[in-house]
Coordinates of C-alpha atoms and ligand atoms in Angstrom, one line a residue:
M40 CA 46.4 -32.0 16.0
R41 CA 43.9 -30.0 18.1
K42 CA 40.9 -31.7 19.6
E43 CA 37.3 -31.8 18.3
T44 CA 35.2 -29.0 19.7
R45 CA 31.4 -29.1 19.6
L46 CA 29.7 -25.6 19.6
N47 CA 26.0 -25.3 20.1
G48 CA 24.0 -22.6 18.3
I49 CA 20.5 -22.0 17.0
P50 CA 19.4 -23.8 13.9
V51 CA 18.3 -21.1 11.5
V52 CA 18.1 -22.9 8.2
S53 CA 17.9 -26.7 8.5
G54 CA 20.2 -29.2 6.8
W55 CA 23.7 -30.4 7.3
G56 CA 27.1 -29.9 5.5
A57 CA 30.8 -30.0 5.9
G58 CA 33.8 -28.2 4.5
S59 CA 36.8 -26.1 5.5
A60 CA 36.3 -23.0 7.4
Y61 CA 36.4 -19.7 5.4
F62 CA 36.2 -16.5 7.4
V63 CA 34.0 -13.7 6.3
G64 CA 34.0 -10.1 7.5
R65 CA 35.8 -8.3 10.2
A66 CA 33.7 -6.9 13.0
V67 CA 32.5 -3.4 12.0
Q68 CA 34.0 -1.9 15.2
Q69 CA 36.8 0.5 14.5
T70 CA 40.2 -0.8 15.7
S71 CA 42.5 2.0 14.6
T72 CA 42.0 5.5 13.3
V73 CA 43.8 6.6 10.2
S74 CA 44.3 10.3 9.7
I75 CA 44.7 12.3 6.4
S76 CA 46.1 15.7 5.6
R77 CA 43.9 18.5 4.4
Q78 CA 44.9 18.2 0.7
D79 CA 43.6 14.6 0.7
I80 CA 40.0 15.6 1.6
G81 CA 38.9 16.1 -2.0
D82 CA 40.3 12.7 -3.1
E83 CA 38.6 10.9 -0.2
I84 CA 35.2 12.5 -1.0
M85 CA 35.6 11.6 -4.7
R86 CA 36.5 8.0 -3.7
F87 CA 33.4 7.9 -1.4
N88 CA 31.2 8.8 -4.4
E89 CA 32.9 6.2 -6.6
I90 CA 32.5 3.4 -4.1
R91 CA 28.9 4.3 -3.4
E92 CA 28.3 4.0 -7.2
M93 CA 30.1 0.7 -7.3
A94 CA 28.0 -0.7 -4.4
R95 CA 24.8 0.6 -6.0
K96 CA 25.7 -1.3 -9.2
D97 CA 26.4 -4.4 -7.2
Y98 CA 23.1 -4.4 -5.5
R99 CA 21.3 -3.8 -8.8
Q100 CA 23.1 -6.7 -10.2
Y101 CA 21.9 -8.9 -7.3
I102 CA 18.4 -7.7 -7.8
S103 CA 18.3 -8.5 -11.4
E104 CA 19.8 -12.0 -10.7
L105 CA 17.1 -12.6 -8.1
S106 CA 14.2 -11.2 -9.9
S107 CA 13.6 -14.5 -11.7
N108 CA 13.1 -16.1 -8.3
T109 CA 9.6 -15.1 -7.5
S110 CA 9.8 -16.2 -3.8
I111 CA 12.4 -13.6 -2.9
D112 CA 11.1 -10.2 -2.2
T113 CA 14.0 -8.1 -3.8
S114 CA 12.8 -5.1 -1.8
I115 CA 15.0 -6.4 0.9
L116 CA 17.9 -5.3 -1.2
N117 CA 16.4 -1.9 -2.2
I118 CA 16.9 -0.8 1.4
Y119 CA 20.7 -0.8 0.8
E120 CA 20.3 1.7 -2.1
H121 CA 18.3 3.9 0.2
I122 CA 21.1 3.8 2.8
L123 CA 23.7 4.6 0.0
D124 CA 21.6 7.7 -1.0
D125 CA 20.7 8.7 2.6
P126 CA 21.6 12.4 2.9
A127 CA 22.2 11.9 6.7
F128 CA 24.7 9.1 6.1
I129 CA 26.5 10.8 3.2
G130 CA 26.6 14.2 5.1
Q131 CA 28.0 12.7 8.3
V132 CA 30.7 10.7 6.4
V133 CA 31.8 13.8 4.5
E134 CA 31.7 15.9 7.6
T135 CA 33.9 13.3 9.5
V136 CA 36.4 13.3 6.6
T137 CA 36.6 17.1 6.4
T138 CA 36.4 18.1 10.1
K139 CA 38.1 15.2 11.9
L140 CA 40.5 14.5 9.0
Y141 CA 39.9 10.8 9.3
D142 CA 40.5 8.7 6.2
L143 CA 37.5 7.4 4.3
E144 CA 37.5 3.9 5.8
T145 CA 37.7 5.3 9.4
S146 CA 35.0 7.8 8.6
I147 CA 32.6 5.2 7.2
R148 CA 33.1 2.9 10.2
V149 CA 32.7 5.8 12.7
V150 CA 29.5 7.0 11.1
S151 CA 28.1 3.5 10.6
N152 CA 28.8 2.6 14.2
E153 CA 26.9 5.7 15.3
F154 CA 23.8 4.6 13.3
I155 CA 24.2 1.0 14.5
K156 CA 24.4 2.2 18.2
R157 CA 21.2 4.2 17.8
F158 CA 19.3 1.4 16.0
D159 CA 20.4 -1.2 18.6
A160 CA 19.4 1.2 21.5
A161 CA 15.8 1.2 20.0
G162 CA 15.7 -2.5 20.9
T163 CA 12.9 -3.5 18.6
A164 CA 13.1 -6.3 15.9
Y165 CA 12.6 -3.7 13.2
F166 CA 15.6 -1.5 14.3
K167 CA 17.8 -4.7 14.8
E168 CA 17.2 -5.4 11.2
R169 CA 18.1 -1.8 10.3
S170 CA 21.3 -2.2 12.3
S171 CA 22.3 -5.3 10.3
D172 CA 21.4 -3.4 7.0
M173 CA 23.9 -0.8 8.1
V174 CA 26.6 -3.4 8.7
E175 CA 25.9 -4.8 5.3
V176 CA 26.3 -1.4 3.5
C177 CA 29.4 -0.5 5.6
E178 CA 31.2 -3.8 4.8
K179 CA 30.3 -3.5 1.2
L180 CA 31.7 0.0 0.8
I181 CA 34.9 -1.0 2.6
S182 CA 35.3 -4.1 0.5
F183 CA 35.5 -1.7 -2.5
L184 CA 37.9 0.5 -0.7
H185 CA 40.1 -2.5 -0.4
R186 CA 40.0 -2.9 -4.1
D187 CA 37.6 -5.8 -3.9
D188 CA 36.1 -5.8 -7.4
G189 CA 32.8 -7.1 -6.0
R190 CA 32.8 -10.0 -8.5
M191 CA 31.5 -13.4 -7.4
K192 CA 34.2 -15.4 -5.7
T193 CA 34.6 -19.1 -6.2
F194 CA 36.3 -21.9 -4.1
L195 CA 38.2 -25.0 -5.1
E196 CA 36.7 -27.1 -2.4
P197 CA 33.5 -27.1 -0.3
V198 CA 33.5 -24.5 2.4
V199 CA 31.7 -23.6 5.6
L200 CA 31.4 -19.8 5.8
V201 CA 32.2 -18.5 9.3
V202 CA 30.6 -15.1 9.5
L203 CA 32.3 -13.1 12.2
R204 CA 29.7 -10.4 12.5
T205 CA 26.0 -10.0 11.6
F206 CA 25.2 -12.3 8.8
T207 CA 24.1 -10.2 5.7
P208 CA 22.8 -11.1 2.2
T209 CA 26.1 -10.2 0.5
D210 CA 27.8 -13.0 2.5
I211 CA 25.7 -15.4 0.4
L212 CA 25.4 -13.4 -2.8
S213 CA 29.1 -12.7 -3.4
Y214 CA 30.3 -16.3 -3.4
D215 CA 29.7 -19.3 -5.6
K216 CA 26.7 -20.8 -3.8
S217 CA 27.4 -24.4 -5.1
K218 CA 30.5 -24.5 -2.9
I219 CA 29.0 -23.2 0.3
E220 CA 28.1 -26.2 2.4
A221 CA 26.9 -24.3 5.4
V222 CA 27.1 -21.0 7.3
V223 CA 28.0 -20.5 11.0
T224 CA 27.5 -17.1 12.4
T225 CA 27.4 -15.1 15.6
S226 CA 24.0 -13.5 15.1
G227 CA 21.0 -13.4 12.7
G228 CA 17.6 -15.0 13.2
K229 CA 15.4 -17.2 11.1
T230 CA 13.6 -14.3 9.5
S231 CA 16.7 -12.2 8.8
H232 CA 17.1 -11.3 5.1
A233 CA 20.3 -13.3 4.9
A234 CA 18.5 -16.4 6.4
I235 CA 15.7 -16.0 3.8
L236 CA 18.3 -16.0 1.0
A237 CA 20.2 -18.9 2.5
R238 CA 17.0 -20.9 2.7
S239 CA 16.2 -20.2 -0.9
Y240 CA 19.6 -21.7 -1.9
S241 CA 19.2 -24.6 0.6
I242 CA 22.3 -23.5 2.5
P243 CA 22.1 -24.7 6.2
V244 CA 22.8 -22.0 8.8
V245 CA 23.6 -22.2 12.5
S246 CA 23.6 -18.9 14.3
G247 CA 24.1 -17.5 17.8
I248 CA 27.7 -18.7 18.5
P249 CA 29.8 -16.1 20.2
N250 CA 33.6 -15.8 20.0
L251 CA 33.9 -17.9 16.9
T252 CA 37.6 -17.1 16.4
D253 CA 38.3 -18.7 19.8
H254 CA 37.2 -22.1 18.5
I255 CA 37.7 -22.1 14.7
R256 CA 40.7 -21.3 12.6
P257 CA 40.6 -20.6 8.9
G258 CA 40.9 -23.9 7.0
D259 CA 39.7 -26.1 10.0
Q260 CA 37.4 -28.9 9.0
V261 CA 33.9 -28.0 10.2
L262 CA 30.8 -30.2 10.2
V263 CA 27.5 -28.4 10.6
D264 CA 24.3 -30.1 11.7
A265 CA 21.7 -27.3 11.3
E266 CA 18.9 -29.7 12.2
K267 CA 20.1 -29.6 15.8
G268 CA 22.2 -26.5 15.9
H269 CA 25.5 -28.4 16.4
V270 CA 28.8 -27.3 14.9
F271 CA 31.7 -29.8 15.1
V272 CA 35.1 -28.2 14.6
R273 CA 37.8 -30.7 13.6
P274 CA 35.3 -33.6 14.0
T275 CA 36.6 -37.0 15.2
A276 CA 36.5 -40.1 13.0
T277 CA 33.4 -41.3 14.9
V278 CA 31.5 -38.1 14.2
R279 CA 32.7 -38.1 10.6
S280 CA 31.6 -41.7 10.1
R281 CA 28.2 -40.8 11.6
Y282 CA 28.2 -38.0 9.1
K283 CA 29.0 -40.5 6.4
R284 CA 26.0 -42.5 7.5
L285 CA 23.9 -39.3 7.0
A286 CA 25.5 -39.0 3.6
S287 CA 24.8 -42.7 2.7
D288 CA 21.2 -42.1 4.0
A289 CA 21.1 -39.2 1.7
A290 CA 22.1 -41.5 -1.2
A291 CA 19.5 -44.0 -0.2
F292 CA 17.0 -41.2 0.1
E293 CA 17.8 -40.0 -3.5
R294 CA 17.1 -43.6 -4.7
L295 CA 13.7 -43.5 -2.9
K296 CA 12.9 -40.2 -4.4
T297 CA 13.5 -41.6 -7.9
K298 CA 11.5 -44.7 -7.1
W299 CA 8.5 -42.9 -5.9
R300 CA 7.9 -40.4 -8.7
R301 CA 4.9 -42.6 -9.4
P302 CA 1.6 -43.4 -7.6
V303 CA 1.7 -45.7 -4.6
Y304 CA -0.6 -48.6 -3.8
T305 CA -0.8 -50.5 -0.6
H306 CA 0.3 -54.1 -0.6
D307 CA -3.3 -55.1 -1.3
G308 CA -3.8 -52.7 -4.1
I309 CA -5.4 -49.6 -2.6
Q310 CA -4.2 -46.3 -4.1
I311 CA -3.1 -43.7 -1.6
D312 CA -2.3 -40.1 -2.6
V313 CA 0.6 -38.5 -1.0
L314 CA 0.6 -34.7 -1.6
A315 CA 2.9 -31.9 -0.5
N316 CA 2.6 -29.1 2.0
I317 CA 4.4 -26.0 0.6
S318 CA 4.9 -22.3 1.1
L319 CA 7.1 -21.1 -1.8
P320 CA 7.1 -21.8 -5.6
E321 CA 10.5 -23.4 -5.1
D322 CA 8.9 -25.9 -2.7
A323 CA 6.7 -27.0 -5.6
D324 CA 9.9 -28.0 -7.5
E325 CA 11.0 -30.0 -4.5
A326 CA 7.5 -31.5 -4.2
R327 CA 7.7 -32.7 -7.8
E328 CA 11.2 -34.1 -7.3
C329 CA 10.1 -36.0 -4.2
G330 CA 7.2 -37.6 -6.1
A331 CA 4.2 -35.6 -4.8
D332 CA 0.9 -36.6 -6.2
G333 CA -0.2 -33.0 -6.0
I334 CA -0.1 -30.2 -3.5
G335 CA -2.4 -30.6 -0.6
L336 CA -1.6 -27.3 1.2
V337 CA -0.1 -24.0 0.1
R338 CA 0.5 -21.9 3.2
T339 CA 0.0 -18.5 1.5
E340 CA 1.0 -16.5 4.6
Y341 CA 4.6 -16.7 3.3
L342 CA 3.7 -14.1 0.7
L343 CA 3.3 -11.6 3.6
S344 CA 6.6 -12.1 5.4
N345 CA 9.0 -9.1 5.1
R346 CA 6.4 -7.0 3.3
K347 CA 5.5 -3.6 4.4
E348 CA 2.1 -3.7 2.9
M349 CA -0.5 -6.2 1.7
P350 CA 0.7 -7.5 -1.7
S351 CA -1.5 -6.3 -4.5
E352 CA -3.8 -8.7 -6.4
Q353 CA -1.2 -8.7 -9.3
I354 CA 1.7 -9.8 -7.0
Q355 CA -0.5 -12.5 -5.5
Y356 CA -1.7 -13.6 -8.9
K357 CA 2.0 -14.1 -10.1
Y358 CA 2.8 -16.1 -7.0
Y359 CA -0.1 -18.4 -7.3
R360 CA 0.3 -18.8 -11.0
S361 CA 4.0 -19.7 -10.5
I362 CA 3.0 -22.4 -8.0
L363 CA 0.2 -23.8 -10.2
E364 CA 2.5 -24.0 -13.2
K365 CA 5.1 -25.9 -11.2
A366 CA 2.3 -28.2 -9.9
N367 CA 2.3 -29.4 -13.5
K368 CA -1.4 -30.3 -13.9
K369 CA -1.6 -32.1 -10.6
P370 CA -4.2 -31.0 -8.1
C371 CA -3.2 -28.0 -5.9
V372 CA -5.1 -26.8 -2.8
I373 CA -4.4 -23.2 -2.0
R374 CA -5.2 -22.2 1.6
L375 CA -6.4 -18.7 2.2
M376 CA -4.0 -16.7 4.4
D377 CA -4.0 -17.9 8.0
I378 CA -3.2 -14.5 9.6
G379 CA -3.3 -14.2 13.4
G380 CA -2.0 -16.5 16.1
D381 CA 1.7 -16.5 15.7
K382 CA 1.6 -15.2 12.1
I383 CA 1.0 -11.4 12.2
P384 CA 2.3 -9.5 9.2
K385 CA 4.3 -6.3 9.9
F386 CA 1.7 -4.2 8.1
F387 CA -1.3 -5.7 9.8
D388 CA -2.9 -3.6 12.5
M389 CA -3.6 -6.3 15.0
P390 CA -5.3 -5.2 18.2
F391 CA -3.7 -6.5 21.4
E392 CA -5.0 -10.0 22.3
F393 CA -4.5 -11.9 25.5
N394 CA -4.9 -15.2 23.7
P395 CA -4.0 -14.8 20.0
F396 CA -4.5 -18.4 19.0
M397 CA -8.0 -18.2 20.3
G398 CA -8.5 -14.8 18.9
W399 CA -9.0 -12.9 15.7
R400 CA -7.5 -15.3 13.1
A401 CA -7.8 -16.5 9.5
I402 CA -11.5 -16.7 8.3
R403 CA -12.5 -14.6 11.3
I404 CA -10.4 -11.7 10.0
F405 CA -11.4 -12.3 6.4
L406 CA -15.1 -12.1 7.0
E407 CA -14.6 -8.7 8.5
Q408 CA -11.8 -7.4 6.2
R409 CA -13.6 -8.1 3.0
D410 CA -11.0 -6.4 0.8
L411 CA -8.2 -8.7 1.9
F412 CA -10.4 -11.7 1.4
E413 CA -11.7 -10.7 -2.0
T414 CA -8.3 -9.6 -3.3
Q415 CA -6.8 -13.0 -2.4
V416 CA -9.7 -15.0 -3.8
A417 CA -9.7 -13.0 -7.1
A418 CA -5.9 -13.5 -7.5
I419 CA -6.3 -17.3 -6.9
I420 CA -9.3 -17.7 -9.3
R421 CA -7.5 -15.7 -12.0
A422 CA -4.3 -17.7 -11.6
G423 CA -6.2 -21.0 -11.5
E424 CA -8.0 -20.5 -14.8
K425 CA -6.2 -23.3 -16.6
H426 CA -5.3 -25.4 -13.6
D427 CA -6.6 -28.1 -11.3
Y428 CA -6.9 -26.0 -8.1
A429 CA -9.1 -25.6 -5.1
I430 CA -9.4 -23.1 -2.2
M431 CA -9.2 -24.2 1.4
I432 CA -10.4 -22.1 4.3
P433 CA -8.6 -22.3 7.6
M434 CA -10.0 -22.0 11.2
V435 CA -13.7 -22.5 10.2
T436 CA -15.7 -23.0 13.4
T437 CA -19.4 -23.0 12.4
L438 CA -21.4 -23.9 9.3
Q439 CA -22.7 -20.3 9.0
E440 CA -19.1 -19.0 8.9
W441 CA -18.4 -21.4 6.1
L442 CA -21.6 -20.4 4.2
D443 CA -20.7 -16.7 4.5
A444 CA -17.2 -17.4 3.2
K445 CA -18.4 -19.5 0.3
A446 CA -20.9 -16.7 -0.7
V447 CA -17.9 -14.2 -0.9
I448 CA -16.0 -16.6 -3.1
A449 CA -19.0 -17.1 -5.3
S450 CA -19.5 -13.4 -5.7
V451 CA -15.8 -12.8 -6.6
A452 CA -16.0 -15.6 -9.2
A453 CA -19.2 -14.1 -10.6
K454 CA -17.7 -10.7 -10.8
L455 CA -14.8 -12.1 -12.8
S456 CA -17.2 -14.2 -14.9
M457 CA -15.2 -17.3 -14.0
K458 CA -16.1 -20.7 -12.6
M459 CA -16.7 -21.1 -8.9
P460 CA -13.7 -23.0 -7.6
R461 CA -13.9 -26.2 -5.6
C462 CA -13.8 -25.1 -1.9
G463 CA -13.0 -27.1 1.2
V464 CA -12.6 -26.7 4.9
L465 CA -9.5 -27.2 7.0
F466 CA -10.9 -28.9 10.0
E467 CA -8.7 -27.7 12.9
V468 CA -11.3 -26.3 15.3
P469 CA -12.9 -29.0 17.6
L470 CA -16.5 -27.7 17.1
A471 CA -16.2 -28.0 13.4
I472 CA -14.7 -31.5 13.3
L473 CA -17.2 -32.8 15.8
E474 CA -19.9 -31.5 13.5
M475 CA -18.3 -32.7 10.3
E476 CA -21.5 -34.4 9.1
T477 CA -23.3 -31.1 8.9
F478 CA -20.7 -29.7 6.6
M479 CA -20.8 -32.6 4.1
K480 CA -23.5 -31.2 1.8
E481 CA -21.8 -27.8 1.6
I482 CA -18.1 -28.6 1.0
D483 CA -16.2 -30.1 -1.9
F484 CA -13.4 -31.6 0.1
A485 CA -12.0 -31.7 3.7
S486 CA -8.6 -31.7 5.3
I487 CA -7.7 -32.2 9.0
G488 CA -5.3 -29.7 10.4
T489 CA -4.0 -31.8 13.3
N490 CA -1.4 -29.1 14.4
D491 CA -4.1 -26.7 15.6
L492 CA -6.7 -29.4 16.3
I493 CA -4.5 -31.1 18.9
Q494 CA -3.7 -27.8 20.7
Y495 CA -7.3 -26.8 20.9
L496 CA -8.5 -30.2 22.1
S497 CA -5.8 -30.6 24.7
A498 CA -5.6 -27.0 25.7
A499 CA -1.8 -27.3 25.2
D500 CA -0.1 -24.5 23.2
R501 CA 1.7 -26.1 20.1
N502 CA 4.7 -23.8 20.7
N503 CA 5.1 -24.3 24.4
A504 CA 7.7 -26.9 25.3
K505 CA 6.5 -27.0 28.9
V506 CA 3.1 -28.5 27.9
N507 CA 4.4 -30.5 25.1
Y508 CA 3.8 -33.8 27.0
L509 CA 0.1 -33.1 26.6
Y510 CA 0.3 -32.4 22.9
N511 CA -0.1 -35.9 21.7
P512 CA -1.4 -37.0 18.3
V513 CA -1.7 -40.6 19.4
E514 CA -3.8 -39.9 22.5
P515 CA -6.6 -42.5 22.2
A516 CA -9.3 -39.8 22.5
F517 CA -7.7 -37.9 19.7
I518 CA -7.4 -41.0 17.5
R519 CA -11.1 -41.6 18.0
I520 CA -11.9 -38.1 16.8
V521 CA -9.7 -38.6 13.7
R522 CA -11.2 -42.0 13.1
N523 CA -14.7 -40.7 13.2
A524 CA -13.9 -37.8 10.9
I525 CA -12.2 -40.2 8.3
K526 CA -15.3 -42.5 8.5
C527 CA -17.7 -39.6 8.1
A528 CA -15.8 -38.4 5.0
N529 CA -15.5 -41.9 3.5
D530 CA -19.2 -42.7 4.1
N531 CA -20.1 -39.5 2.3
G532 CA -17.7 -40.1 -0.6
M533 CA -15.9 -36.9 0.4
P534 CA -12.2 -36.6 -0.4
L535 CA -10.3 -36.0 2.9
S536 CA -6.7 -35.5 3.7
I537 CA -4.6 -34.9 6.8
C538 CA -2.2 -32.0 6.3
G539 CA -1.1 -31.5 9.9
E540 CA 2.3 -32.8 11.0
M541 CA 0.7 -36.0 12.3
A542 CA 0.5 -37.3 8.6
G543 CA 4.2 -36.6 8.1
N544 CA 5.4 -38.7 11.0
W545 CA 6.2 -42.2 9.6
M546 CA 5.4 -43.7 12.9
H547 CA 1.8 -42.9 12.2
T548 CA 1.5 -44.0 8.6
A549 CA 0.3 -47.6 9.2
L550 CA -2.2 -46.3 11.9
L551 CA -3.7 -43.7 9.5
V552 CA -4.0 -46.2 6.6
G553 CA -5.7 -48.6 9.1
L554 CA -8.1 -45.8 10.1
G555 CA -9.1 -45.4 6.4
L556 CA -7.0 -42.4 5.4
R557 CA -6.4 -42.3 1.6
R558 CA -4.8 -38.9 1.2
F559 CA -1.7 -37.6 3.1
S560 CA -0.3 -34.1 2.8
V561 CA 3.2 -33.7 4.2
I562 CA 6.4 -31.7 3.7
P563 CA 8.0 -32.7 0.4
R564 CA 11.1 -34.5 1.7
T565 CA 8.9 -36.9 3.7
I566 CA 6.9 -38.1 0.6
P567 CA 9.3 -40.9 -0.5
I568 CA 9.5 -42.3 3.0
I569 CA 5.7 -42.3 3.5
K570 CA 5.2 -43.9 0.1
E571 CA 7.8 -46.6 0.8
I572 CA 5.9 -47.5 4.0
I573 CA 2.5 -47.4 2.3
A574 CA 3.8 -49.9 -0.3
N575 CA 4.6 -52.3 2.5
I576 CA 1.2 -52.1 4.3
S577 CA -1.8 -54.3 3.8
S578 CA -4.7 -51.9 4.2
A579 CA -7.0 -54.8 5.2
K580 CA -4.6 -56.0 7.9
A581 CA -4.1 -52.4 9.1
A582 CA -7.9 -51.8 9.4
E583 CA -8.3 -55.0 11.3
S584 CA -5.4 -54.1 13.7
V585 CA -6.8 -50.7 14.5
S586 CA -10.3 -51.9 15.0
H587 CA -9.2 -52.7 18.5
I588 CA -8.2 -49.1 19.1
D589 CA -10.9 -48.6 21.8
A590 CA -9.2 -51.2 23.9
I591 CA -5.8 -49.4 24.1
S592 CA -6.8 -46.7 26.7
G593 CA -4.4 -47.1 29.5
T594 CA -1.6 -48.8 27.5
P595 CA 1.5 -46.5 27.0
E596 CA 1.1 -45.3 23.5
A597 CA 4.8 -45.7 22.6
Q598 CA 4.3 -49.4 23.3
W599 CA 1.1 -50.1 21.3
L600 CA 2.2 -47.9 18.4
A601 CA 5.5 -49.8 18.3
N602 CA 3.6 -53.1 18.5
L603 CA 1.2 -52.0 15.7
N604 CA 4.1 -50.9 13.5
R605 CA 6.0 -54.2 14.1
R606 CA 2.9 -56.3 13.3
L607 CA 2.1 -54.4 10.1
L608 CA 5.6 -53.5 8.9
G609 CA 8.1 -55.9 10.3
D610 CA 11.5 -54.1 10.2
V611 CA 10.6 -51.7 7.3
L612 CA 10.9 -48.6 9.6
E613 CA 14.4 -49.5 10.7
R614 CA 15.6 -49.8 7.2
L615 CA 14.4 -46.4 6.1
P616 CA 17.0 -43.7 5.4
V617 CA 15.6 -41.3 8.0
E618 CA 17.7 -39.1 10.2
V619 CA 20.0 -40.5 12.8
E620 CA 21.4 -38.9 16.0
V621 CA 24.8 -37.3 15.5
Ligands
LIG258 C1 -2.7 -27.4 11.1 O1 -3.1 -26.6 12.0 O2 -2.6 -28.6 11.2 C2 -2.3 -26.8 9.8 C3 -2.1 -27.5 8.7 O3 -2.2 -25.5 9.7 P1 -0.9 -24.6 10.3 O4 0.1 -25.6 10.8 O5 -0.4 -23.8 9.2 O6 -1.6 -23.8 11.4
LIG259 MG1 -3.7 -24.6 11.5

């Protein structure tokens, strides 16, 4: 029995799974050249036309299967049809068959490799994607040459797909997804088309592992932890039992999910809303399953990823309507697109900025690019007609900016002869949150975006690991700002949530309830955990405990936070089915 091997890769789609290794795809590189005689030329060219037609049918079939899934932009598959019809590609394959007298497979590989080399040489992310599109089409054509009928393949047992070349959408689409536990691959990033598809089917993916065949053999047991990017080949009993612990945690988590599909009250009877942060319509399904009391943040930028142009009002309308229908009459806060910073759509002509997070972003862009702003607002208002929805504006700095934005929303609503929606501010810029009181008369609700707020207050980039030690949600000065904001909202009877990651960290739940927070907005799978904690807290005791917060300066926060949680929760946190180290 060979020993366990642990391979380290990049987590591309999170989750974990285990199964036996199933190898997919040979490398596209030509290994041997097969020649033909002159009289075979006609047959090879006819066969080329046949397999192109078969491939085209296959892609159309995928597109029609996926068209019911509104979150997947099927235009990512249209590109393959373009390649199949590309005169340069067809011409070069035919020329290679006729002049070099190579068989069809050799000719397709030679020509594809030429294209791939040119795309790779360009070096940009765009051409890298084109290069993997070429791999996809080449492999698809060759699979038909090998009399692969292109039908969906099923497995008898759970498998881990081991993809030996660039990971492409067909790798997911041509197999029975219910049996694919995870994917391990040599290359392919988080935003590759294949990763987007895998994510939509909740299939964990770890990428970036070279020489996979040196470590894994077909049929080997493989355990993939795509939270951390670890791949265990032939895992030892210890690792397997830790994995079982994850599985039993998963069972306990399922029980919590069922338990918390109802409102939660603190031990002393205060109702607390726990809403979901989502990006896709599918996330709204997960939110419902996890017991969300509504949706507190829809990050609409997702609508822009992989698009070559700004989605029309109709496309946006369908997307919002689908989310609102899934929200099933519960409140839903749709945030206007937060373009800029690290989220720059391909089609957007963003001028160079030295400091993009401090630059032209979100409302700052919208107030200048009115057509973008008005299109999104019109789509949301139309979609929201029969639903409980509200609009939230990110990156507001001054009251004047907010008043200008609200005037645009009012004019769009008036043009559509529809009701002005409820509108609120995402407080994530220090100037705005420090001036919250002045916003109170002008807004319908508030939310605190701790992710950006912390980075702007601490001058520590949220994406920079080097300065991560400064990026601290429980820094006493930060807690005081949050406390004052919550108090300001509560004193004014203003609904306020926290939708930054701080609210989703269960170490902070008791603290936030003590500070007076009554609405959390977190990623869906955290909801049952947060609700379970809330049910165990006495809000009065929590408020009393945090009233001494000013005295904690100087105490290491890990220590006072642990003490606070121990005092308010006993051993509740230890008993939760939350992730364990593998
Ligand atoms: C935030 O900044 O806390 C927030 C919710 O917005 P995002 O993470 O999308 O910037
Ligand atoms: Mg933000």
